[in-house]
PDB file of C-alpha atoms in Angstrom:
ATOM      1  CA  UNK A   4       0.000   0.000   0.000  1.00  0.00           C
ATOM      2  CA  UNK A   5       1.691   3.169  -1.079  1.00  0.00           C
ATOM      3  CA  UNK A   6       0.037   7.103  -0.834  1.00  0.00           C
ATOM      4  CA  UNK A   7      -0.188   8.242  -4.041  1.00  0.00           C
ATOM      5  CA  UNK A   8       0.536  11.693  -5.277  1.00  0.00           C
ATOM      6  CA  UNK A   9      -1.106  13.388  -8.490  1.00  0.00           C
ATOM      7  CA  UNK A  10       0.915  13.706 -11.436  1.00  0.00           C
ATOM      8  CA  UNK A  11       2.882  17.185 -11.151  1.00  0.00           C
ATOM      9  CA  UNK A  12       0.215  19.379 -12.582  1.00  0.00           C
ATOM     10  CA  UNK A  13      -2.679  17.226 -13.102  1.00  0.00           C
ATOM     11  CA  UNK A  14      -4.587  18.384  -9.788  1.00  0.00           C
ATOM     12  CA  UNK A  15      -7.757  20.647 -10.394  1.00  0.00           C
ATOM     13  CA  UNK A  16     -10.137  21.769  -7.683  1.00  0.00           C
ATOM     14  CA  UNK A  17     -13.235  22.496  -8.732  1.00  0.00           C
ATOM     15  CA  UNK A  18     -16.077  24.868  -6.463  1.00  0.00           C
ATOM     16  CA  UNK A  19     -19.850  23.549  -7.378  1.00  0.00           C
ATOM     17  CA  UNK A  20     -21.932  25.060  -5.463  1.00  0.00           C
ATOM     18  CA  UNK A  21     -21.278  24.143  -1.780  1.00  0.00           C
ATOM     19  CA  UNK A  22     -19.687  21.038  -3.494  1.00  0.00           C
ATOM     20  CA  UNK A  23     -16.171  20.719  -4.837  1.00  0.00           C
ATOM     21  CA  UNK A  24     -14.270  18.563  -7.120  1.00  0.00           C
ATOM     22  CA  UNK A  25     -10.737  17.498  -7.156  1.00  0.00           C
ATOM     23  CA  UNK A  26      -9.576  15.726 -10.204  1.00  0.00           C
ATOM     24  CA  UNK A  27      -6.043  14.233 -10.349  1.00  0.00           C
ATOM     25  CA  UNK A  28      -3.734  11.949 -12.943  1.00  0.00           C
ATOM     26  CA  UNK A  29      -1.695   9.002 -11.538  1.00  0.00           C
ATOM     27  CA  UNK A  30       0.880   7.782 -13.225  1.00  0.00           C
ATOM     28  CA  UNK A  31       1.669   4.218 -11.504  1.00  0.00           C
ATOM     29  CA  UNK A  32      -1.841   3.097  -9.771  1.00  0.00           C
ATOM     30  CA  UNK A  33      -1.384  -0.321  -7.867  1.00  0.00           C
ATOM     31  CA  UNK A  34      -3.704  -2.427  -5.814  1.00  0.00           C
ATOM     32  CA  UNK A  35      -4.669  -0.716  -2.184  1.00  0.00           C
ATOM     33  CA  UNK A  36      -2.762   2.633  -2.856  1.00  0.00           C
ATOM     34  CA  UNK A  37      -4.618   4.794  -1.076  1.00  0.00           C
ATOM     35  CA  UNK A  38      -5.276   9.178  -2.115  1.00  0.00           C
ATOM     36  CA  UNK A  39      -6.048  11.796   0.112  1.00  0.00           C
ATOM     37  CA  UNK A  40      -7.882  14.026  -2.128  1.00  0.00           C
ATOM     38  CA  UNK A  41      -7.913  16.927   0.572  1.00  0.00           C
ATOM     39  CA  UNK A  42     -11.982  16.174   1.084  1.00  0.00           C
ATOM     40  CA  UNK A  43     -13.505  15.559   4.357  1.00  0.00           C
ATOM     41  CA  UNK A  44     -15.999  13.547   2.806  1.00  0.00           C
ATOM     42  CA  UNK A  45     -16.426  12.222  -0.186  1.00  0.00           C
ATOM     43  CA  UNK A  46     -19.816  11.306  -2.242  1.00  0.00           C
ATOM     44  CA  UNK A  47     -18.688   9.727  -5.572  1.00  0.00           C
ATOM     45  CA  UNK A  48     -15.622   8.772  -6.987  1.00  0.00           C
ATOM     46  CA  UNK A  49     -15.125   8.731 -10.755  1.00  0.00           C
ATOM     47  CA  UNK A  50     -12.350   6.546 -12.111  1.00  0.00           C
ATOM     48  CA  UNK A  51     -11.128   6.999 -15.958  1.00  0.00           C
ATOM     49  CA  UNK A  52      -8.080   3.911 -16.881  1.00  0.00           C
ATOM     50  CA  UNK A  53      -6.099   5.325 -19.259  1.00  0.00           C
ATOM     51  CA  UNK A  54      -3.739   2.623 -19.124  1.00  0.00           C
ATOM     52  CA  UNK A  55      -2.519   1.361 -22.433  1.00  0.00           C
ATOM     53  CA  UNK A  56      -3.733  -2.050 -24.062  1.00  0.00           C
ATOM     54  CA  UNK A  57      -5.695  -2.557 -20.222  1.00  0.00           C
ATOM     55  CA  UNK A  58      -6.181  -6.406 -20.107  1.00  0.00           C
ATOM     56  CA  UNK A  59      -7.687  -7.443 -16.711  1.00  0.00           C
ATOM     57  CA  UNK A  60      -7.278  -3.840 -15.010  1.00  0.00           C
ATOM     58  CA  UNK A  61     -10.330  -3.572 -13.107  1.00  0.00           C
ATOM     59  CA  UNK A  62     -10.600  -1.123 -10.565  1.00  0.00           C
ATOM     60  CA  UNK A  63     -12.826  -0.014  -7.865  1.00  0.00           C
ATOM     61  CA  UNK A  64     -12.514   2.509  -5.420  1.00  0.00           C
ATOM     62  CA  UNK A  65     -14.065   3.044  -1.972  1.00  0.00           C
ATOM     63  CA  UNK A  66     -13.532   6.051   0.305  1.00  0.00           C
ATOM     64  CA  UNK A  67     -13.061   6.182   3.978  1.00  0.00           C
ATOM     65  CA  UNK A  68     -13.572   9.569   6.573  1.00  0.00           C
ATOM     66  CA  UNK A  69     -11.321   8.873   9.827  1.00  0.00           C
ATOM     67  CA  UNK A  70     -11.087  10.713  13.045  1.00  0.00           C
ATOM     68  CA  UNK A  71      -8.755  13.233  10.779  1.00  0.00           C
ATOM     69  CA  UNK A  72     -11.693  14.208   9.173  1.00  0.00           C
ATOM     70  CA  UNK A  73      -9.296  13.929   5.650  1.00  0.00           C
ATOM     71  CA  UNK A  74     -11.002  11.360   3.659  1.00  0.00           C
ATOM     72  CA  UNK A  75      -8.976   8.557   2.037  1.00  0.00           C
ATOM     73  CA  UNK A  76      -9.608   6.895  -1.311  1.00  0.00           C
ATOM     74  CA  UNK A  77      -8.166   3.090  -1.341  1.00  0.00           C
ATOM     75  CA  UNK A  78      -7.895   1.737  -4.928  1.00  0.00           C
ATOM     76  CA  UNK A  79      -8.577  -2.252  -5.164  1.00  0.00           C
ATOM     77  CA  UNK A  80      -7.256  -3.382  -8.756  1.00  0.00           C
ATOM     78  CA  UNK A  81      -6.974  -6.257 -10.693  1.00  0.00           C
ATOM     79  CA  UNK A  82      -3.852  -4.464 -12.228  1.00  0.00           C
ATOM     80  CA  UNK A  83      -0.764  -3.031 -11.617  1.00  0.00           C
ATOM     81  CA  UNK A  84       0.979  -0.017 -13.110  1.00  0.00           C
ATOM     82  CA  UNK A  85      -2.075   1.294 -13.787  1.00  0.00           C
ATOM     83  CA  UNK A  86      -2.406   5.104 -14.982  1.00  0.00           C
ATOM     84  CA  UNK A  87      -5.941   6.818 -13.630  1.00  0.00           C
ATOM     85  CA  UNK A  88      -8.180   9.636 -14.147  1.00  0.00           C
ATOM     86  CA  UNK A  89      -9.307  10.230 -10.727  1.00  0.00           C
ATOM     87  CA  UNK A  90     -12.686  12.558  -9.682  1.00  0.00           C
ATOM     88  CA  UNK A  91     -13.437  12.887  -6.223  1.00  0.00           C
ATOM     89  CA  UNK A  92     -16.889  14.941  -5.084  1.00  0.00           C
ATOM     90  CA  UNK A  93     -17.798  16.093  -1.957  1.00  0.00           C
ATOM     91  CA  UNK A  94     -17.251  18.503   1.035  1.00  0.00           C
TER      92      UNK A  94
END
């Protein structure tokens, strides 16, 4: 399990409302790496593979709020190496 950090330049926030968006490229996505997207909580993740020729890469991703109140995205792929799209929303 490693913490994963955005590809330099990749991170957007996004302000919807009294809802934001943080959208991030990773470059080397393997199974249980885990992403603090700087959320407290967060409502839906969207996950784009962009990993060449992607034979048996599924991925999901389920996100966790713990006493830090810094939500944590872990990443549970069939995969490794795996380079992501990822969209978190929420507060």
């Amino acid at each position: 399990m490693a913490a994963l950090t955005p590809t330099a330049g990749t991170r957007r926030d996004f302000i919807m409302g009294n809802t934001r968006a943080v959208k991030a490229n990773f470059a080397d996505v393997d199974d249980a790496d885990t992403w603090v997207p700087g959320l407290s909580i967060v409502e839906q993740i969207i996950v784009q593979n962009r990993t060449a020729n992607p034979t048996a890469t599924e991925v999901n991703a389920t996100s966790t709020a713990p006493a830090t109140r810094q939500a944590v995205i872990t990443f549970d792929t069939e995969g490794n190496n795996l380079e992501l799209t990822v969209t978190a929303i929420g507060y």
